[in-house]
Short mmCIF file of C-alpha atoms in Angstrom, two decimals:
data_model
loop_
_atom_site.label_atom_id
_atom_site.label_comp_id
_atom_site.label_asym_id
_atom_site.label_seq_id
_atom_site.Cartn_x
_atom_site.Cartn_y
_atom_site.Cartn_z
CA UNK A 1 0.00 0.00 0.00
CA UNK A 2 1.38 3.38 -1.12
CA UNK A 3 0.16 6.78 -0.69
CA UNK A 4 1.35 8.95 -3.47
CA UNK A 5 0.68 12.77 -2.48
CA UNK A 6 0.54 14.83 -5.32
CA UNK A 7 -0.67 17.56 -7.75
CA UNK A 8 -2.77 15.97 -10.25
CA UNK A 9 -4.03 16.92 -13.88
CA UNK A 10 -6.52 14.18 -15.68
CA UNK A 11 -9.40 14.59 -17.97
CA UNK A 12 -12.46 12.62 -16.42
CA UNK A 13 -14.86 14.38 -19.20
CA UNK A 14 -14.22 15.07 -22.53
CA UNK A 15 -13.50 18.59 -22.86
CA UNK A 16 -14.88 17.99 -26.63
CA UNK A 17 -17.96 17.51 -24.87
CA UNK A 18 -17.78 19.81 -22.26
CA UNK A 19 -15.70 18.61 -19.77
CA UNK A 20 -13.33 20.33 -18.02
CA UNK A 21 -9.29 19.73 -16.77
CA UNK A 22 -9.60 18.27 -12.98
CA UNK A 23 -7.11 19.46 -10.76
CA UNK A 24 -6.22 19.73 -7.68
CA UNK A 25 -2.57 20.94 -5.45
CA UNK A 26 -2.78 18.60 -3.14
CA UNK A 27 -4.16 14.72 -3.80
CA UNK A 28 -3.93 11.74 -2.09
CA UNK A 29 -3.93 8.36 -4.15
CA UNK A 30 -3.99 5.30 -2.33
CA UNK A 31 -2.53 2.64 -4.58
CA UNK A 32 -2.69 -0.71 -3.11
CA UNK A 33 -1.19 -3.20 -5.96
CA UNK A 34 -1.09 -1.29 -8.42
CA UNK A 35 -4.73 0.09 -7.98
CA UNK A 36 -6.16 2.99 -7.11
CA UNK A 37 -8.27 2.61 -4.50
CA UNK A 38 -8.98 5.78 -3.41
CA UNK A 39 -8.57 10.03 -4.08
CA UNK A 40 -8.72 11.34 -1.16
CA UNK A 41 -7.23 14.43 0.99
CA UNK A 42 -4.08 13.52 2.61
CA UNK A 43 -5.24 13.38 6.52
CA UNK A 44 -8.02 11.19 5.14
CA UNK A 45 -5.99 8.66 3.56
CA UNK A 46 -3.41 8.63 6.17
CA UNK A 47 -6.32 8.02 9.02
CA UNK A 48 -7.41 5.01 6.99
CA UNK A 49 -4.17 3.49 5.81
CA UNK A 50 -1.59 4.71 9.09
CA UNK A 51 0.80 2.01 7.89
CA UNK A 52 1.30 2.87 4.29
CA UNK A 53 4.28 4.24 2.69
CA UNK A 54 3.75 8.03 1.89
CA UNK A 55 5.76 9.27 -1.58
CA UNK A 56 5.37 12.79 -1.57
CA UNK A 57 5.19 14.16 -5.46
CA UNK A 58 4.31 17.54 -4.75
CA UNK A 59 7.15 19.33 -6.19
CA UNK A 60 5.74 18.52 -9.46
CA UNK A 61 2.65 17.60 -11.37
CA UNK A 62 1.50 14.52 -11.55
CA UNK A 63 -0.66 13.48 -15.13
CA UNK A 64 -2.25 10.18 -16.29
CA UNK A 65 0.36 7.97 -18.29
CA UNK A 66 0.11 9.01 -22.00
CA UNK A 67 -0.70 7.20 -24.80
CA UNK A 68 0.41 6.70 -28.28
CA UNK A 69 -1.59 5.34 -31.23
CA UNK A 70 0.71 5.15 -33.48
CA UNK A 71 3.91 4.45 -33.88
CA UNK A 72 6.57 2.72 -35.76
CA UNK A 73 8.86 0.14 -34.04
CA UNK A 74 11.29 0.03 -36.83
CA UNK A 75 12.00 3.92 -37.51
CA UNK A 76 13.62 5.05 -34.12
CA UNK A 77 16.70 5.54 -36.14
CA UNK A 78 14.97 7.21 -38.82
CA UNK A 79 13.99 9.97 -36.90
CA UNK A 80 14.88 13.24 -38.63
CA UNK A 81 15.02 13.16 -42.41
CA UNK A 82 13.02 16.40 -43.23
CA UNK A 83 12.05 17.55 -46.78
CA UNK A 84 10.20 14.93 -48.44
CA UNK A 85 6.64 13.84 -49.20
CA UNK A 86 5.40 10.64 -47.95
CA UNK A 87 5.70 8.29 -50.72
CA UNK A 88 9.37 9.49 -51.44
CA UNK A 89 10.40 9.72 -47.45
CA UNK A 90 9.25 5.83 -47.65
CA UNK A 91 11.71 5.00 -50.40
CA UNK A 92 14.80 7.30 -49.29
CA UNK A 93 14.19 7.01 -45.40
CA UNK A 94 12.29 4.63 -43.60
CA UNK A 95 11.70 1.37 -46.20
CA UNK A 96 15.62 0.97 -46.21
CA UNK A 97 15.99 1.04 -42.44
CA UNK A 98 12.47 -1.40 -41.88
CA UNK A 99 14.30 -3.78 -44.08
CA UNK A 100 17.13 -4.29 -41.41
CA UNK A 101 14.94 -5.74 -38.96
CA UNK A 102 15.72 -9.17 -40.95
CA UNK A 103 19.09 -9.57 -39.19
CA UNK A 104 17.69 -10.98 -35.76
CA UNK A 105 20.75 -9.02 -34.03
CA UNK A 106 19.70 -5.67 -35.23
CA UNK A 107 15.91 -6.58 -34.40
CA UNK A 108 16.80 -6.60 -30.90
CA UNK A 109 19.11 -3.57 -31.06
CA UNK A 110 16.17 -2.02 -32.08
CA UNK A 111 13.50 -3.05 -30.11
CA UNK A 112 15.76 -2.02 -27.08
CA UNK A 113 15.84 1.56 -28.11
CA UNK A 114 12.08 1.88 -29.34
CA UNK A 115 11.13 0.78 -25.47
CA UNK A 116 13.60 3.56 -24.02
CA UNK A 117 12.15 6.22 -26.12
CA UNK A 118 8.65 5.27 -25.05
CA UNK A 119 9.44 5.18 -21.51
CA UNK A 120 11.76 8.38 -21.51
CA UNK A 121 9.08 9.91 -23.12
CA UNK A 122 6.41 9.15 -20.62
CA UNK A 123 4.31 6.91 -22.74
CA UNK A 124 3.02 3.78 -20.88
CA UNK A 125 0.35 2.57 -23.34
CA UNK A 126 0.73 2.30 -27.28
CA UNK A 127 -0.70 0.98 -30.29
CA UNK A 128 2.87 0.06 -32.18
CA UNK A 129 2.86 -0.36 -36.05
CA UNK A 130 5.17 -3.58 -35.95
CA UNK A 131 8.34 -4.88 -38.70
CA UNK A 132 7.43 -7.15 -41.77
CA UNK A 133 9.42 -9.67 -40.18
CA UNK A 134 7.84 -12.18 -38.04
CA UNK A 135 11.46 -12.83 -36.08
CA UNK A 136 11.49 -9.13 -35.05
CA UNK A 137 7.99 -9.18 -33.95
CA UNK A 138 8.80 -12.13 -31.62
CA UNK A 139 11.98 -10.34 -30.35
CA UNK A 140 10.14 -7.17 -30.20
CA UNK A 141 6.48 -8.21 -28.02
CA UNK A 142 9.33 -10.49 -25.60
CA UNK A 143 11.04 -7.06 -24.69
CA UNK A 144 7.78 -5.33 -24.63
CA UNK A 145 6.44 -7.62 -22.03
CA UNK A 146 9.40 -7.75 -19.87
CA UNK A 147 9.39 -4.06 -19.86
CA UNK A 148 5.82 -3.40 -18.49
CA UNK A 149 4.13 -1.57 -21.08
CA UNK A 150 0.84 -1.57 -22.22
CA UNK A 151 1.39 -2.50 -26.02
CA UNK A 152 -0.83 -3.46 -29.29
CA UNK A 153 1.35 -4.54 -32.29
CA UNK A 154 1.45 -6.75 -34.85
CA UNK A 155 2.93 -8.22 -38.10
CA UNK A 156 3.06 -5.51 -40.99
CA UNK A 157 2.02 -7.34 -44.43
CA UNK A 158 2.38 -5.78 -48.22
CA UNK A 159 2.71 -7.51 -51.11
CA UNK A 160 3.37 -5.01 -53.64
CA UNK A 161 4.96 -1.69 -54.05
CA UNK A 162 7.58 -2.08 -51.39
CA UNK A 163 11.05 -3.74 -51.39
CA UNK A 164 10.76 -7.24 -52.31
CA UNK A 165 12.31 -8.28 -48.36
CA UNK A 166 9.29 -6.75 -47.30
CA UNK A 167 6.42 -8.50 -49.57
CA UNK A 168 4.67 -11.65 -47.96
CA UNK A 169 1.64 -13.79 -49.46
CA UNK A 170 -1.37 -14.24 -48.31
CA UNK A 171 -0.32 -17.87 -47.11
CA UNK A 172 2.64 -16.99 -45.23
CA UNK A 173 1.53 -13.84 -43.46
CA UNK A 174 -1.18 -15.75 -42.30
CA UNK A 175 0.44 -18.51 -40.82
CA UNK A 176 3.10 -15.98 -39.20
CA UNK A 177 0.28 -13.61 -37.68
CA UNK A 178 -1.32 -16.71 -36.54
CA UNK A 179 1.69 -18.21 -34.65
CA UNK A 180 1.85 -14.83 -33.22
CA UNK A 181 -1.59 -14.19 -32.23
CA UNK A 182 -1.31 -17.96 -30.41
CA UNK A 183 2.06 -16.72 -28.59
CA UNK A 184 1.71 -12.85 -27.36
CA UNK A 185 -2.21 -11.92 -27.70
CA UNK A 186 -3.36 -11.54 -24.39
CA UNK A 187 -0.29 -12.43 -22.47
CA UNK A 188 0.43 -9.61 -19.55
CA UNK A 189 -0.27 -6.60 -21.26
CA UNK A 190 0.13 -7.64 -24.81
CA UNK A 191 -2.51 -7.45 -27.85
CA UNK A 192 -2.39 -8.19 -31.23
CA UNK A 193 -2.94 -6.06 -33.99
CA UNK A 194 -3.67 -7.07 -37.99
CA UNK A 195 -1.03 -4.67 -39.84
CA UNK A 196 -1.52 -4.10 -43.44
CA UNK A 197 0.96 -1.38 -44.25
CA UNK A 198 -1.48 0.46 -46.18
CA UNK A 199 -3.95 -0.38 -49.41
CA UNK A 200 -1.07 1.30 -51.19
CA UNK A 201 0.99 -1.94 -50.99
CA UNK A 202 -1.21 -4.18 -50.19
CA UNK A 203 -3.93 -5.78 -52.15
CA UNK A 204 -7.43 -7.08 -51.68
CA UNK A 205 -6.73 -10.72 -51.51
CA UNK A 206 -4.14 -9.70 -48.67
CA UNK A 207 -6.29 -7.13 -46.74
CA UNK A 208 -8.71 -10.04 -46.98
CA UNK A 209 -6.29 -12.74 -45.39
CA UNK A 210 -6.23 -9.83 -42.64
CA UNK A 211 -9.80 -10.08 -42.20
CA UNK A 212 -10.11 -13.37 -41.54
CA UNK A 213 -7.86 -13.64 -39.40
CA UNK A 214 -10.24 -10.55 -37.17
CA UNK A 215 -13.54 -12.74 -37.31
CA UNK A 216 -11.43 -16.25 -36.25
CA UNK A 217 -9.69 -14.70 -33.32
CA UNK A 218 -12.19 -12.27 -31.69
CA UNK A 219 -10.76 -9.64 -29.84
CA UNK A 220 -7.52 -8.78 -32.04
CA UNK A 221 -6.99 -5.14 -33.35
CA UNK A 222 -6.33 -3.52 -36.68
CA UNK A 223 -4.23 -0.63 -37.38
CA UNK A 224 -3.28 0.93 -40.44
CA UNK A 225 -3.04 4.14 -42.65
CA UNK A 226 -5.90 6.22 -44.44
CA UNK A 227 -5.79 9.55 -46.32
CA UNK A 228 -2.65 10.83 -45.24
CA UNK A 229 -1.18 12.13 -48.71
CA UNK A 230 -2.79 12.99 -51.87
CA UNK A 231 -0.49 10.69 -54.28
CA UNK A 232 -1.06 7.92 -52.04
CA UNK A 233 -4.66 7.93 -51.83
CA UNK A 234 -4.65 8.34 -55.56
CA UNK A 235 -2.19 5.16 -55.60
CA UNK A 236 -4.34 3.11 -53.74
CA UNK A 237 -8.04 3.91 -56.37
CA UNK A 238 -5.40 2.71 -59.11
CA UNK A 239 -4.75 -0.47 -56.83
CA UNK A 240 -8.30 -0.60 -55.52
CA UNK A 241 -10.55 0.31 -58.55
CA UNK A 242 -13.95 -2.09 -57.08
CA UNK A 243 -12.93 0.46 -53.82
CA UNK A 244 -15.52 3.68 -53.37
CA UNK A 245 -12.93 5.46 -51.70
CA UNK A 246 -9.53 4.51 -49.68
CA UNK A 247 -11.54 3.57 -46.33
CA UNK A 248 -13.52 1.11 -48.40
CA UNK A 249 -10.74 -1.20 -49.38
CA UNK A 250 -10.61 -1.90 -45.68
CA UNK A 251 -14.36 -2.36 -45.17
CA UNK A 252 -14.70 -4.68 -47.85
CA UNK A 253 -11.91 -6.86 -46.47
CA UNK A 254 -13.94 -6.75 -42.76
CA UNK A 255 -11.44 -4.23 -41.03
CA UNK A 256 -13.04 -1.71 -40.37
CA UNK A 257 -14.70 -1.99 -36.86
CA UNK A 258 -14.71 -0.68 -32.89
CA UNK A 259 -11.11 -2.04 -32.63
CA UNK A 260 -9.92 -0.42 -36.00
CA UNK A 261 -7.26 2.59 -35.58
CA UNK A 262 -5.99 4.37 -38.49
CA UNK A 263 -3.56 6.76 -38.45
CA UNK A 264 -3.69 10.46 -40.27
CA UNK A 265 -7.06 10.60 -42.24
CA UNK A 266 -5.94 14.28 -43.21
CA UNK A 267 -8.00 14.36 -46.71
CA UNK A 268 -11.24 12.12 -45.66
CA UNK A 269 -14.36 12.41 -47.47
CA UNK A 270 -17.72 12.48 -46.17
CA UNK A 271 -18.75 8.98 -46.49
CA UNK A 272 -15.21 7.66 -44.60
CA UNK A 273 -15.96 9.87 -41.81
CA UNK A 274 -19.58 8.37 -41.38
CA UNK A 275 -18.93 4.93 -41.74
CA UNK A 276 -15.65 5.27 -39.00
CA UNK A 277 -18.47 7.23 -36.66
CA UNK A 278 -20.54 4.16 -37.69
CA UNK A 279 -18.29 1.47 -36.91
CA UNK A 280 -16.83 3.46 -33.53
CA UNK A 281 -13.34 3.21 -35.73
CA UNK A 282 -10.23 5.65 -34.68
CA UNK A 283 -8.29 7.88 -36.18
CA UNK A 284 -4.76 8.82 -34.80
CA UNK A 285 -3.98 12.15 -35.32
CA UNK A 286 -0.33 12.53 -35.69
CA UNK A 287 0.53 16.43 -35.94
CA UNK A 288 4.64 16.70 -36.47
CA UNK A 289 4.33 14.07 -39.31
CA UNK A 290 1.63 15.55 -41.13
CA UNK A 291 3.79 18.62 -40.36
CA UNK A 292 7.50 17.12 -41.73
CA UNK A 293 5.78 15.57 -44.53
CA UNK A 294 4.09 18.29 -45.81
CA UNK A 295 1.22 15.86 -45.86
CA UNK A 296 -1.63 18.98 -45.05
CA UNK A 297 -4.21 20.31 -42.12
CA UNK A 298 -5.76 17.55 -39.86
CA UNK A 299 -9.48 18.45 -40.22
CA UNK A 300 -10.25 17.92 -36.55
CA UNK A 301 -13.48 19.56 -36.45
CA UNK A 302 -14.85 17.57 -39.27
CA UNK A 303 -13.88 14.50 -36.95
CA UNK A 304 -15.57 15.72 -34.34
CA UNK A 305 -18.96 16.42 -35.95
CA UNK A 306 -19.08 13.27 -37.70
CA UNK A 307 -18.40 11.57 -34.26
CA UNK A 308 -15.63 10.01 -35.27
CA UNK A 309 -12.98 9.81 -32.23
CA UNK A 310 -9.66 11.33 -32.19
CA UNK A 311 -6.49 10.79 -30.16
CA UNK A 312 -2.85 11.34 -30.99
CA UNK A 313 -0.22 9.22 -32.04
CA UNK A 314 3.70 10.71 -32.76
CA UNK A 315 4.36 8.35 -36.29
CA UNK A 316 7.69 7.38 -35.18
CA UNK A 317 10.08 8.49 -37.52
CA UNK A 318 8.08 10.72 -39.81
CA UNK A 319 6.97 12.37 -36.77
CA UNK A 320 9.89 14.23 -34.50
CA UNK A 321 10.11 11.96 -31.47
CA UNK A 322 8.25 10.51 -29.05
CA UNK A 323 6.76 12.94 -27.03
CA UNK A 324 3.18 13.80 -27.04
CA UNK A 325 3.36 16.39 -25.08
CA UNK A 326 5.10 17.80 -28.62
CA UNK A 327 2.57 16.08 -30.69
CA UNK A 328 -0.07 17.88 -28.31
CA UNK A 329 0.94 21.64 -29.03
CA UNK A 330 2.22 21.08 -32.55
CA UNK A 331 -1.89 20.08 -32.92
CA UNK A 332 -2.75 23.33 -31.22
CA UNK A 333 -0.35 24.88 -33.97
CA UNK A 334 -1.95 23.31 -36.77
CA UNK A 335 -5.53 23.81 -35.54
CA UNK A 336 -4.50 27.67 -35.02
CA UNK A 337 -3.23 28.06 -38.77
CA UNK A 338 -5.63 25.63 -40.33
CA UNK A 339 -7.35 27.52 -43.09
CA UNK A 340 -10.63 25.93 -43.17
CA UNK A 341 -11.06 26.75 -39.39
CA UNK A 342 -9.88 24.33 -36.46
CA UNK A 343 -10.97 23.75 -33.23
CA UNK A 344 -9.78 26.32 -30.57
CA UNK A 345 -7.88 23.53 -28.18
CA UNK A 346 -7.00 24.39 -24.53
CA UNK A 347 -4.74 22.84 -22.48
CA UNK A 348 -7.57 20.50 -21.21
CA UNK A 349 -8.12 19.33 -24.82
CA UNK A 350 -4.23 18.72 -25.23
CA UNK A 351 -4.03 16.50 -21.96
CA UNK A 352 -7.44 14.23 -23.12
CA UNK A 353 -6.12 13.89 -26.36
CA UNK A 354 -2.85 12.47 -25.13
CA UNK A 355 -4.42 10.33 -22.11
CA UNK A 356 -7.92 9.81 -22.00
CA UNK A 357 -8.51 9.53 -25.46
CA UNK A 358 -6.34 7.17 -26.33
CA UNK A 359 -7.36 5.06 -23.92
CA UNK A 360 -10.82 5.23 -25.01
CA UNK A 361 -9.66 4.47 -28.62
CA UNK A 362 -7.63 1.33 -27.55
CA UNK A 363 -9.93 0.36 -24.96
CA UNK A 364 -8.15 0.46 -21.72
CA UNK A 365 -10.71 1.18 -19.69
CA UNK A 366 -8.01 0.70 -16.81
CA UNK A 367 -5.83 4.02 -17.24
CA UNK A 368 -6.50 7.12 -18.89
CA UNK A 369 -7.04 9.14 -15.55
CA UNK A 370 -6.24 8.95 -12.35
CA UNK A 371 -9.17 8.12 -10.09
CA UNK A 372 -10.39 5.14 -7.60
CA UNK A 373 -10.72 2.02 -10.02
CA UNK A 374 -8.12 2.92 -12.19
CA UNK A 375 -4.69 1.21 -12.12
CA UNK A 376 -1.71 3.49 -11.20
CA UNK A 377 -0.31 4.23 -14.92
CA UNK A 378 1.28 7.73 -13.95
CA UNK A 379 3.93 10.61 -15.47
CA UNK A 380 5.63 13.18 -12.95
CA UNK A 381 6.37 16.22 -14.44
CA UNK A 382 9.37 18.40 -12.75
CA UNK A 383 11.72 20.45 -14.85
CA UNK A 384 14.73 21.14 -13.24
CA UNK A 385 14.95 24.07 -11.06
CA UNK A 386 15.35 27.21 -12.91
CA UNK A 387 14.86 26.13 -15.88
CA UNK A 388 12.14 27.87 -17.98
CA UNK A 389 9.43 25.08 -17.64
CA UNK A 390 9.96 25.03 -13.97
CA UNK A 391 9.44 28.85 -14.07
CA UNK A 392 6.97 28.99 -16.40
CA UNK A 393 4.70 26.76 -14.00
CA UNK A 394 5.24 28.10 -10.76
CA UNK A 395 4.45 31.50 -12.06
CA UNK A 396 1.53 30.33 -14.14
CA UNK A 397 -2.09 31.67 -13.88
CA UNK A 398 -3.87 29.23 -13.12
CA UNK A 399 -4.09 24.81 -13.50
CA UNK A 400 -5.32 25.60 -17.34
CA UNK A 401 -1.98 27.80 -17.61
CA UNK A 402 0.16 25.74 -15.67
CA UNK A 403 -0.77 22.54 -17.98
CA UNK A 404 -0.49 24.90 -21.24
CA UNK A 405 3.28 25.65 -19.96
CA UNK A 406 4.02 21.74 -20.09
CA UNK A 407 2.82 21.37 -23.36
CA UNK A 408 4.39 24.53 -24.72
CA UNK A 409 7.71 23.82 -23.16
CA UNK A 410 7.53 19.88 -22.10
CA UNK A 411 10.64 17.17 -23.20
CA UNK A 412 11.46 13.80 -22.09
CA UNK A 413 14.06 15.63 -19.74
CA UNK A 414 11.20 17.13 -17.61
CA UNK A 415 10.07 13.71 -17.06
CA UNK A 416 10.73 12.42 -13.47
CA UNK A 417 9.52 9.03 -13.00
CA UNK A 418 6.98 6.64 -14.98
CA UNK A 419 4.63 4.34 -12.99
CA UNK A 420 2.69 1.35 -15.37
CA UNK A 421 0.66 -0.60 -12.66
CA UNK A 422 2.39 1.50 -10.18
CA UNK A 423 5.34 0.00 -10.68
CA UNK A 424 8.53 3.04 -11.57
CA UNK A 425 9.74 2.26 -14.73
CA UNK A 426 12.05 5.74 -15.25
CA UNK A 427 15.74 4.57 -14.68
#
């Protein structure tokens, strides 16, 4: 039993919907296993629990672990290269490193640093867009489970318009997802995803192997890319001519559903947007990649009135790095400048998007705040002293302000200590 004492920031209710930031200076969370079990004042947790271990936090501020939707396992080290639409950053940048992940030794290498920059970065739950390598998915959801994080990944499958070491069949990528599904799904805090790349290089008979393999093991995810660049979505009508539009090659192949999550959707048409709000799909909205890319404006508040929900994801290595706390004010950025009108996002919005609505989208009804019932999945923000974050909060406004500051200014370096299940994971 463990009392942390602490100034918390969560998102209970959707500030889309009118919810508000909670806060408060001075919380007590009683965490007994991992659980909260209660939220409390301080003299009223320590009068019920006289023997438990206090940890006082209250030097800095204490959010919900965040979330990721999407990112890439095999592009840490291709972080970085700026300048180039998708379809040619794929080619010069990230297809040439993905292919690596075939030399087990490298796999591992890899894997390693992927599940540092997650936890540096405060992330603690994540919806990881796997290798086309079956070997470095076995090497990669091993390390994921000894290191405590809350992870969905799978297999990535293409079978055209890629290298040739990174085409499969329909045979052989189903027998490999299988085997994995039958090893990892389920295990600790594992879950499998089906991983077409994207309808760009892959086909129907492929997206349809994928499919099957969603109605014979119930429970499984999907992840994948829509809409994220104008050349590819007009690759993938060329590809997919029986398709009405880019979401429907995945529709027709039975992916599209309440455990679908696609990343970007930054040119969607009408009909996508009501068939995701239909289904309950996701979209992960991944601001610094749409950003590097060049790929356009994330139309947010067409998202929002279709009812289609949003939460962010930092596309690891198109996107900058791993911190949502970045991805959250670079989407403030974009919604600001967006020229067909965004969404006016406060600090509130920011801290949902990065917590609470992610773990809505993957269904972790477990974390996402921090309140009795929840487990203890936590982030403790304190900058250094002096430095301008640390300034910026103490002198801040108000909660709203103060939260605003750690977006703004926020890095992996401001980053404390990480708690998954209550157990510190920060070295």
């Amino acid at each position: 039993m463990v009392i942390y004492r602490a100034r918390v920031f969560d998102t209970p209710d959707n500030p889309f919907t009118g919810g508000r930031l909670r806060s408060a200076a001075d919380v007590a969370l009683v965490v007994d296993d991992g659980l909260i079990t209660s939220r409390t004042d301080f003299d009223s947790a320590r009068a019920a629990h006289p023997d438990a271990e206090v940890v006082d936090l209250r030097d800095g501020v204490l959010i919900p672990g965040l979330i990721d939707t999407h990112v890439h396992l095999p592009q840490v080290r291709a972080i970085g290269h700026l300048g180039r639409p998708l379809l040619d950053w794929l080619d010069q940048c990230a297809l040439p490193e993905e292919a690596k992940l075939g030399e087990p030794a490298y796999a591992k290498a890899v894997a390693g640093e992927f599940l540092t920059g997650l936890i540096s970065a405060g992330t603690t739950s994540a919806m990881v867009f796997g290798s086309h390598f079956a070997g470095a998915m076995d090497t990669f959801f091993s390390a994921a489970s000894a290191s405590g994080l809350r992870i969905t990944s799978g297999l990535v499958t293409s079978d055209r318009n890629l290298p040739d070491a990174l085409l499969t069949d329909v045979e052989r990528s189903t027998e490999a997802s299988q085997a994995l599904i039958d090893r990892w799904h389920g295990k600790g805090r594992l879950r499998y995803a089906v991983t077409p790349r994207f309808s760009f290089s892959a086909g129907p008979e492929l997206l349809a192997a994928g499919g099957r393999l969603v109605e014979e093991n119930p429970g499984i995810w999907v992840t994948s890319h829509l809409n994220e660049n104008v050349d590819e979505i007009s690759g993938v009508a060329q590809i997919h001519p029986e398709a009405r539009d880019y979401l429907d090659t995945y529709d027709r192949a039975g992916l599209v559903g309440r455990r679908t999550v696609l990343a970007h959707n930054v040119h969607p048409q009408d009909r996508e947007l009501a068939r995701m709000a239909e289904a309950g799909s996701v979209v992960a909205h991944c601001p610094t990649s749409n950003s590097a890319l060049a790929s356009g404006f994330f139309p947010l508040r067409r998202h929002i009135e279709a009812g289609v929900q949003v939460a962010l994801g930092t596309d690891v290595g198109a996107g900058t790095g791993f911190n949502l706390l970045k991805e959250g004010v670079q989407s403030y950025f974009m919604q600001q400048l967006d020229p067909a009108g965004g969404v006016a996002l406060t600090s509130a919005h920011l801290l949902h998007l990065a917590t609470s609505a992610g773990a809505e989208a993957l269904e972790l009804d477990e974390v996402g705040v921090l309140g009795e019932g929840k487990r203890f999945d936590a982030v403790l923000i304190r900058p250094a002293e002096g430095q301008p974050l640390d300034v910026g909060i103490r002198h801040a406004a108000d909660d709203g302000d103060a939260l605003a500051k750690i977006f703004a200014m926020g890095t992996p370096g401001d980053i404390a200590d990480v708690w998954v299940d209550g157990v510190s994971l920060h070295p």
